Amino acid sequence: MLSSSPGPIGVFDSGYGGLTILNSIRQQLPQYDYLYLGDNARAPYGPRSFDVVYEFTRQAVLRLFEMGCHLVILGCNTASAKALRTIQQNDLPKWDAERRVLGVIRPTAEVIGELTKSRHVGILATEGTIKSESYNLEIQKLHPDIKVSGVACPFWVPLVEYNEADSPGADYFVKKRIDQIMAKDPEIDAIILGCTHYPLLMPKIMKYLPEGVKIISQGEYVASSLKAYLERHIEIERKCGKHSSVHYLTTENPEKFKESAQIFLNEEKEIEVENITLG
């Protein structure tokens, strides 16, 4: 039986990238409690099949519900692309129709119409997100006149996770993908970073970005969208605890999580991390 008492807002990711989303949300909504879950033991999700990503994401969301969350944000583009709709349509009615799961793709798709003048948009993301065409579908639904082109960036996540984002070696991989997407459609004037790791490559991205092209990083738009969502849905907002707390869970080694999380977090103090098992 799931608890009806107020609880934290859950943020789930396959690894560390969702911490960039959590940071942005906490900046705009510092009053709430948060529970972050990284399925680091089974990351990355990008190359995995739809069925596997759905099953892993389903396990994580259910665990966060069991730990008191009434609202869970999938701070992971792959999970949002491959699992969100099925969980919303099939699982929530069985678990608890009053709980909610939201993703990171739609908030960016909603605002992109205001950010492009040429109506040509690029997506840089993991292979799984590009193959799912989730951004294309969401953007086309909301803005049928926008042309979307996507390019997968397979080496960008390891560059960030191995703390090589500032290294000279990163330049080659960043420039290669930016050149590739601009060659695909030279009229692109806005590029969405469709992976939560990619903002940590921002200095390199800006270095090779053609003049006049905007980079859209998801965090601030996901946070603004969540703020508006809670204002519209008071029944959910009332179920979110408000003690400004944040707790971290990982399916990997907590010490390893602490060390790697410092790359993504702006925390001065050491964070407390708990190990859990999914599945």
mmCIF file of C-alpha atoms in Angstrom:
data_model
loop_
_atom_site.group_PDB
_atom_site.id
_atom_site.type_symbol
_atom_site.label_atom_id
_atom_site.label_comp_id
_atom_site.label_asym_id
_atom_site.label_seq_id
_atom_site.Cartn_x
_atom_site.Cartn_y
_atom_site.Cartn_z
ATOM 1 C CA MET A 1 0.000 0.000 0.000
ATOM 2 C CA LEU A 2 1.468 3.369 -1.051
ATOM 3 C CA SER A 3 1.558 6.127 1.569
ATOM 4 C CA SER A 4 -0.793 9.113 1.238
ATOM 5 C CA SER A 5 1.366 11.396 3.443
ATOM 6 C CA PRO A 6 3.326 14.249 1.790
ATOM 7 C CA GLY A 7 6.665 13.072 0.389
ATOM 8 C CA PRO A 8 9.647 14.210 -1.673
ATOM 9 C CA ILE A 9 9.647 14.897 -5.414
ATOM 10 C CA GLY A 10 11.458 11.963 -7.026
ATOM 11 C CA VAL A 11 14.073 12.525 -9.736
ATOM 12 C CA PHE A 12 15.254 9.437 -11.601
ATOM 13 C CA ASP A 13 18.111 8.920 -14.031
ATOM 14 C CA SER A 14 20.080 5.951 -15.271
ATOM 15 C CA GLY A 15 23.217 7.658 -13.968
ATOM 16 C CA TYR A 16 24.510 11.083 -13.042
ATOM 17 C CA GLY A 17 23.152 13.332 -15.805
ATOM 18 C CA GLY A 18 19.825 13.820 -14.037
ATOM 19 C CA LEU A 19 21.745 15.707 -11.343
ATOM 20 C CA THR A 20 21.924 18.659 -13.793
ATOM 21 C CA ILE A 21 18.107 18.570 -13.944
ATOM 22 C CA LEU A 22 17.849 18.294 -10.145
ATOM 23 C CA ASN A 23 20.165 21.306 -9.774
ATOM 24 C CA SER A 24 18.008 23.452 -12.049
ATOM 25 C CA ILE A 25 14.799 22.371 -10.307
ATOM 26 C CA ARG A 26 16.232 23.116 -6.853
ATOM 27 C CA GLN A 27 17.322 26.574 -7.994
ATOM 28 C CA GLN A 28 13.755 27.458 -8.998
ATOM 29 C CA LEU A 29 11.930 25.409 -6.349
ATOM 30 C CA PRO A 30 14.224 25.244 -3.280
ATOM 31 C CA GLN A 31 11.398 24.795 -0.756
ATOM 32 C CA TYR A 32 10.568 21.186 -1.711
ATOM 33 C CA ASP A 33 12.078 17.869 -0.584
ATOM 34 C CA TYR A 34 13.820 15.784 -3.267
ATOM 35 C CA LEU A 35 14.813 12.130 -3.589
ATOM 36 C CA TYR A 36 17.301 11.377 -6.381
ATOM 37 C CA LEU A 37 17.748 7.819 -7.667
ATOM 38 C CA GLY A 38 20.562 6.907 -10.049
ATOM 39 C CA ASP A 39 20.506 3.393 -11.522
ATOM 40 C CA ASN A 40 24.273 3.611 -11.941
ATOM 41 C CA ALA A 41 24.829 -0.167 -11.771
ATOM 42 C CA ARG A 42 22.855 -0.648 -15.008
ATOM 43 C CA ALA A 43 23.852 2.544 -16.847
ATOM 44 C CA PRO A 44 24.029 3.559 -19.609
ATOM 45 C CA TYR A 45 20.444 3.137 -20.818
ATOM 46 C CA GLY A 46 21.094 4.725 -24.242
ATOM 47 C CA PRO A 47 22.038 1.549 -26.194
ATOM 48 C CA ARG A 48 19.413 -0.664 -24.474
ATOM 49 C CA SER A 49 16.146 -1.808 -26.087
ATOM 50 C CA PHE A 50 12.777 -0.138 -25.455
ATOM 51 C CA ASP A 51 11.601 -3.154 -23.404
ATOM 52 C CA VAL A 52 14.649 -3.162 -21.122
ATOM 53 C CA VAL A 53 14.589 0.622 -20.574
ATOM 54 C CA TYR A 54 10.868 0.449 -19.801
ATOM 55 C CA GLU A 55 11.330 -2.371 -17.279
ATOM 56 C CA PHE A 56 14.266 -0.672 -15.511
ATOM 57 C CA THR A 57 12.454 2.687 -15.408
ATOM 58 C CA ARG A 58 9.264 1.050 -14.159
ATOM 59 C CA GLN A 59 11.170 -0.589 -11.285
ATOM 60 C CA ALA A 60 12.762 2.749 -10.332
ATOM 61 C CA VAL A 61 9.508 4.737 -10.435
ATOM 62 C CA LEU A 62 7.682 2.147 -8.339
ATOM 63 C CA ARG A 63 10.505 2.199 -5.771
ATOM 64 C CA LEU A 64 10.320 6.012 -5.533
ATOM 65 C CA PHE A 65 6.541 5.767 -5.043
ATOM 66 C CA GLU A 66 7.096 3.178 -2.302
ATOM 67 C CA MET A 67 9.532 5.624 -0.648
ATOM 68 C CA GLY A 68 6.833 8.296 -0.432
ATOM 69 C CA CYS A 69 7.038 10.233 -3.719
ATOM 70 C CA HIS A 70 3.738 11.329 -5.299
ATOM 71 C CA LEU A 71 5.472 12.921 -8.281
ATOM 72 C CA VAL A 72 8.497 11.545 -10.160
ATOM 73 C CA ILE A 73 10.506 13.362 -12.826
ATOM 74 C CA LEU A 74 12.350 11.175 -15.319
ATOM 75 C CA GLY A 75 15.510 13.284 -15.460
ATOM 76 C CA CYS A 76 16.769 11.032 -18.246
ATOM 77 C CA ASN A 77 16.079 11.530 -21.943
ATOM 78 C CA THR A 78 16.324 7.822 -22.772
ATOM 79 C CA ALA A 79 13.801 6.872 -20.062
ATOM 80 C CA SER A 80 11.535 9.762 -21.130
ATOM 81 C CA ALA A 81 11.772 8.602 -24.751
ATOM 82 C CA LYS A 82 11.366 4.858 -24.225
ATOM 83 C CA ALA A 83 9.333 4.400 -21.029
ATOM 84 C CA LEU A 84 7.340 7.475 -19.991
ATOM 85 C CA ARG A 85 4.219 7.003 -22.106
ATOM 86 C CA THR A 86 3.794 3.317 -21.230
ATOM 87 C CA ILE A 87 4.201 4.034 -17.503
ATOM 88 C CA GLN A 88 1.681 6.896 -17.683
ATOM 89 C CA GLN A 89 -0.895 4.904 -19.640
ATOM 90 C CA ASN A 90 -0.469 1.341 -18.319
ATOM 91 C CA ASP A 91 1.142 1.410 -14.888
ATOM 92 C CA LEU A 92 -0.124 4.517 -13.073
ATOM 93 C CA PRO A 93 -3.811 3.466 -13.253
ATOM 94 C CA LYS A 94 -2.845 0.161 -11.559
ATOM 95 C CA TRP A 95 -0.475 1.618 -8.959
ATOM 96 C CA ASP A 96 -2.254 4.856 -8.016
ATOM 97 C CA ALA A 97 -4.133 7.025 -10.483
ATOM 98 C CA GLU A 98 -3.402 10.130 -8.389
ATOM 99 C CA ARG A 99 0.395 9.864 -8.695
ATOM 100 C CA ARG A 100 2.265 11.465 -11.585
ATOM 101 C CA VAL A 101 5.357 10.796 -13.714
ATOM 102 C CA LEU A 102 6.739 13.559 -15.957
ATOM 103 C CA GLY A 103 9.614 13.575 -18.465
ATOM 104 C CA VAL A 104 12.212 16.009 -19.789
ATOM 105 C CA ILE A 105 11.376 15.988 -23.514
ATOM 106 C CA ARG A 106 8.012 17.756 -23.628
ATOM 107 C CA PRO A 107 9.049 20.914 -21.685
ATOM 108 C CA THR A 108 11.835 21.562 -24.215
ATOM 109 C CA ALA A 109 9.537 20.771 -27.153
ATOM 110 C CA GLU A 110 6.985 23.272 -25.812
ATOM 111 C CA VAL A 111 9.392 26.231 -25.743
ATOM 112 C CA ILE A 112 11.392 25.531 -28.906
ATOM 113 C CA GLY A 113 8.848 27.381 -31.063
ATOM 114 C CA GLU A 114 9.807 30.633 -29.317
ATOM 115 C CA LEU A 115 13.556 29.982 -29.666
ATOM 116 C CA THR A 116 13.920 29.317 -33.410
ATOM 117 C CA LYS A 117 13.392 31.881 -36.170
ATOM 118 C CA SER A 118 14.481 29.710 -39.100
ATOM 119 C CA ARG A 119 12.147 26.856 -37.935
ATOM 120 C CA HIS A 120 15.083 24.454 -38.376
ATOM 121 C CA VAL A 121 16.144 22.730 -35.128
ATOM 122 C CA GLY A 122 18.921 20.267 -34.288
ATOM 123 C CA ILE A 123 18.995 17.562 -31.594
ATOM 124 C CA LEU A 124 22.253 16.243 -30.139
ATOM 125 C CA ALA A 125 21.533 13.202 -27.954
ATOM 126 C CA THR A 126 22.367 9.574 -27.210
ATOM 127 C CA GLU A 127 21.796 6.903 -29.829
ATOM 128 C CA GLY A 128 18.697 5.629 -28.001
ATOM 129 C CA THR A 129 17.040 9.044 -27.869
ATOM 130 C CA ILE A 130 17.810 9.805 -31.529
ATOM 131 C CA LYS A 131 16.522 6.395 -32.695
ATOM 132 C CA SER A 132 13.309 6.807 -30.693
ATOM 133 C CA GLU A 133 12.545 10.054 -32.604
ATOM 134 C CA SER A 134 10.762 11.263 -29.465
ATOM 135 C CA TYR A 135 11.907 14.856 -29.900
ATOM 136 C CA ASN A 136 10.822 14.864 -33.542
ATOM 137 C CA LEU A 137 7.376 13.538 -32.601
ATOM 138 C CA GLU A 138 6.834 15.951 -29.678
ATOM 139 C CA ILE A 139 8.047 18.983 -31.635
ATOM 140 C CA GLN A 140 5.989 18.051 -34.714
ATOM 141 C CA LYS A 141 2.854 17.695 -32.554
ATOM 142 C CA LEU A 142 3.300 21.163 -31.085
ATOM 143 C CA HIS A 143 5.025 22.939 -34.000
ATOM 144 C CA PRO A 144 4.253 21.168 -37.311
ATOM 145 C CA ASP A 145 6.217 23.802 -39.278
ATOM 146 C CA ILE A 146 9.567 23.048 -37.576
ATOM 147 C CA LYS A 147 12.076 20.761 -39.320
ATOM 148 C CA VAL A 148 14.035 18.586 -36.854
ATOM 149 C CA SER A 149 17.411 16.935 -37.515
ATOM 150 C CA GLY A 150 19.140 14.679 -35.013
ATOM 151 C CA VAL A 151 22.685 13.386 -34.533
ATOM 152 C CA ALA A 152 23.827 10.824 -31.946
ATOM 153 C CA CYS A 153 26.923 11.693 -29.869
ATOM 154 C CA PRO A 154 28.109 8.329 -28.496
ATOM 155 C CA PHE A 155 31.337 9.563 -26.878
ATOM 156 C CA TRP A 156 29.983 12.636 -25.117
ATOM 157 C CA VAL A 157 28.641 10.835 -22.011
ATOM 158 C CA PRO A 158 31.924 8.993 -21.246
ATOM 159 C CA LEU A 159 33.849 12.269 -21.695
ATOM 160 C CA VAL A 160 31.750 13.804 -18.920
ATOM 161 C CA GLU A 161 31.657 10.782 -16.605
ATOM 162 C CA TYR A 162 35.419 10.248 -16.801
ATOM 163 C CA ASN A 163 35.958 13.944 -16.048
ATOM 164 C CA GLU A 164 37.461 14.601 -19.491
ATOM 165 C CA ALA A 165 35.010 17.360 -20.492
ATOM 166 C CA ASP A 166 37.721 20.032 -20.258
ATOM 167 C CA SER A 167 40.485 17.948 -21.846
ATOM 168 C CA PRO A 168 41.986 18.737 -25.278
ATOM 169 C CA GLY A 169 40.788 15.307 -26.460
ATOM 170 C CA ALA A 170 37.159 16.373 -25.993
ATOM 171 C CA ASP A 171 37.513 19.040 -28.707
ATOM 172 C CA TYR A 172 37.669 16.465 -31.505
ATOM 173 C CA PHE A 173 34.471 14.662 -30.483
ATOM 174 C CA VAL A 174 32.495 17.864 -29.811
ATOM 175 C CA LYS A 175 33.530 19.606 -33.041
ATOM 176 C CA LYS A 176 32.831 16.460 -35.083
ATOM 177 C CA ARG A 177 29.172 16.221 -33.987
ATOM 178 C CA ILE A 178 28.473 19.956 -34.279
ATOM 179 C CA ASP A 179 29.950 19.974 -37.800
ATOM 180 C CA GLN A 180 27.871 16.882 -38.607
ATOM 181 C CA ILE A 181 24.547 18.375 -37.528
ATOM 182 C CA MET A 182 25.204 21.698 -39.259
ATOM 183 C CA ALA A 183 26.142 19.815 -42.472
ATOM 184 C CA LYS A 184 22.875 17.869 -42.171
ATOM 185 C CA ASP A 185 20.878 21.117 -42.151
ATOM 186 C CA PRO A 186 22.806 24.410 -42.484
ATOM 187 C CA GLU A 187 19.608 26.375 -41.700
ATOM 188 C CA ILE A 188 19.537 25.170 -38.068
ATOM 189 C CA ASP A 189 19.490 28.143 -35.685
ATOM 190 C CA ALA A 190 18.779 26.263 -32.418
ATOM 191 C CA ILE A 191 20.253 23.002 -31.099
ATOM 192 C CA ILE A 192 18.686 21.085 -28.204
ATOM 193 C CA LEU A 193 21.068 19.200 -25.936
ATOM 194 C CA GLY A 194 18.959 16.056 -25.605
ATOM 195 C CA CYS A 195 21.057 14.437 -22.885
ATOM 196 C CA THR A 196 21.437 15.673 -19.326
ATOM 197 C CA HIS A 197 25.220 15.100 -19.370
ATOM 198 C CA TYR A 198 25.838 17.483 -22.244
ATOM 199 C CA PRO A 199 25.618 20.824 -20.357
ATOM 200 C CA LEU A 200 28.962 19.922 -18.752
ATOM 201 C CA LEU A 201 30.487 20.120 -22.240
ATOM 202 C CA MET A 202 29.114 23.634 -22.741
ATOM 203 C CA PRO A 203 32.512 25.454 -22.951
ATOM 204 C CA LYS A 204 33.607 23.124 -25.784
ATOM 205 C CA ILE A 205 30.204 23.294 -27.490
ATOM 206 C CA MET A 206 30.228 27.106 -27.479
ATOM 207 C CA LYS A 207 33.773 27.059 -28.901
ATOM 208 C CA TYR A 208 32.664 25.220 -32.058
ATOM 209 C CA LEU A 209 29.101 26.492 -32.401
ATOM 210 C CA PRO A 210 28.499 28.598 -35.531
ATOM 211 C CA GLU A 211 27.594 32.233 -34.903
ATOM 212 C CA GLY A 212 23.860 32.862 -34.563
ATOM 213 C CA VAL A 213 23.025 29.308 -33.434
ATOM 214 C CA LYS A 214 21.462 28.957 -29.968
ATOM 215 C CA ILE A 215 22.103 26.039 -27.615
ATOM 216 C CA ILE A 216 19.069 24.881 -25.637
ATOM 217 C CA SER A 217 19.978 23.191 -22.340
ATOM 218 C CA GLN A 218 17.000 21.402 -20.785
ATOM 219 C CA GLY A 219 17.382 22.098 -17.061
ATOM 220 C CA GLU A 220 15.867 25.580 -16.831
ATOM 221 C CA TYR A 221 12.919 24.646 -19.076
ATOM 222 C CA VAL A 222 12.173 21.444 -17.145
ATOM 223 C CA ALA A 223 12.313 23.449 -13.896
ATOM 224 C CA SER A 224 10.026 26.212 -15.242
ATOM 225 C CA SER A 225 7.613 23.612 -16.586
ATOM 226 C CA LEU A 226 7.520 21.821 -13.206
ATOM 227 C CA LYS A 227 6.893 25.121 -11.404
ATOM 228 C CA ALA A 228 3.950 25.863 -13.713
ATOM 229 C CA TYR A 229 2.688 22.281 -13.346
ATOM 230 C CA LEU A 230 2.625 22.505 -9.531
ATOM 231 C CA GLU A 231 0.834 25.867 -9.733
ATOM 232 C CA ARG A 232 -1.837 24.298 -11.971
ATOM 233 C CA HIS A 233 -2.152 21.045 -9.999
ATOM 234 C CA ILE A 234 -2.608 22.069 -6.381
ATOM 235 C CA GLU A 235 -3.718 18.534 -5.484
ATOM 236 C CA ILE A 236 -0.202 17.258 -6.383
ATOM 237 C CA GLU A 237 1.608 20.286 -4.927
ATOM 238 C CA ARG A 238 0.010 19.685 -1.514
ATOM 239 C CA LYS A 239 1.488 16.171 -1.471
ATOM 240 C CA CYS A 240 5.081 17.440 -1.943
ATOM 241 C CA GLY A 241 7.064 17.761 1.291
ATOM 242 C CA LYS A 242 8.546 21.210 1.978
ATOM 243 C CA HIS A 243 11.650 21.019 4.166
ATOM 244 C CA SER A 244 14.260 21.879 1.481
ATOM 245 C CA SER A 245 15.873 18.446 1.920
ATOM 246 C CA VAL A 246 17.599 16.302 -0.697
ATOM 247 C CA HIS A 247 18.599 12.635 -0.443
ATOM 248 C CA TYR A 248 20.511 10.493 -2.919
ATOM 249 C CA LEU A 249 20.118 6.807 -3.793
ATOM 250 C CA THR A 250 22.263 4.701 -6.113
ATOM 251 C CA THR A 251 22.268 1.092 -7.286
ATOM 252 C CA GLU A 252 26.085 1.302 -7.414
ATOM 253 C CA ASN A 253 28.737 1.895 -4.769
ATOM 254 C CA PRO A 254 27.795 5.004 -2.700
ATOM 255 C CA GLU A 255 31.430 6.161 -2.474
ATOM 256 C CA LYS A 256 31.782 5.964 -6.259
ATOM 257 C CA PHE A 257 28.527 7.913 -6.631
ATOM 258 C CA LYS A 258 29.753 10.628 -4.242
ATOM 259 C CA GLU A 259 32.989 11.033 -6.174
ATOM 260 C CA SER A 260 31.348 11.211 -9.603
ATOM 261 C CA ALA A 261 28.409 13.333 -8.431
ATOM 262 C CA GLN A 262 30.792 16.167 -7.556
ATOM 263 C CA ILE A 263 31.299 16.686 -11.308
ATOM 264 C CA PHE A 264 27.570 17.401 -11.691
ATOM 265 C CA LEU A 265 26.637 19.068 -8.398
ATOM 266 C CA ASN A 266 27.393 22.533 -7.089
ATOM 267 C CA GLU A 267 27.414 21.200 -3.524
ATOM 268 C CA GLU A 268 30.148 22.450 -1.223
ATOM 269 C CA LYS A 269 29.416 19.890 1.493
ATOM 270 C CA GLU A 270 29.740 16.154 1.040
ATOM 271 C CA ILE A 271 26.470 14.476 0.126
ATOM 272 C CA GLU A 272 25.006 11.402 1.832
ATOM 273 C CA VAL A 273 24.282 8.491 -0.489
ATOM 274 C CA GLU A 274 22.398 5.262 0.186
ATOM 275 C CA ASN A 275 22.712 2.056 -1.819
ATOM 276 C CA ILE A 276 19.522 0.288 -2.965
ATOM 277 C CA THR A 277 18.728 -2.664 -5.236
ATOM 278 C CA LEU A 278 16.184 -2.607 -8.056
ATOM 279 C CA GLY A 279 14.574 -5.529 -9.820
#
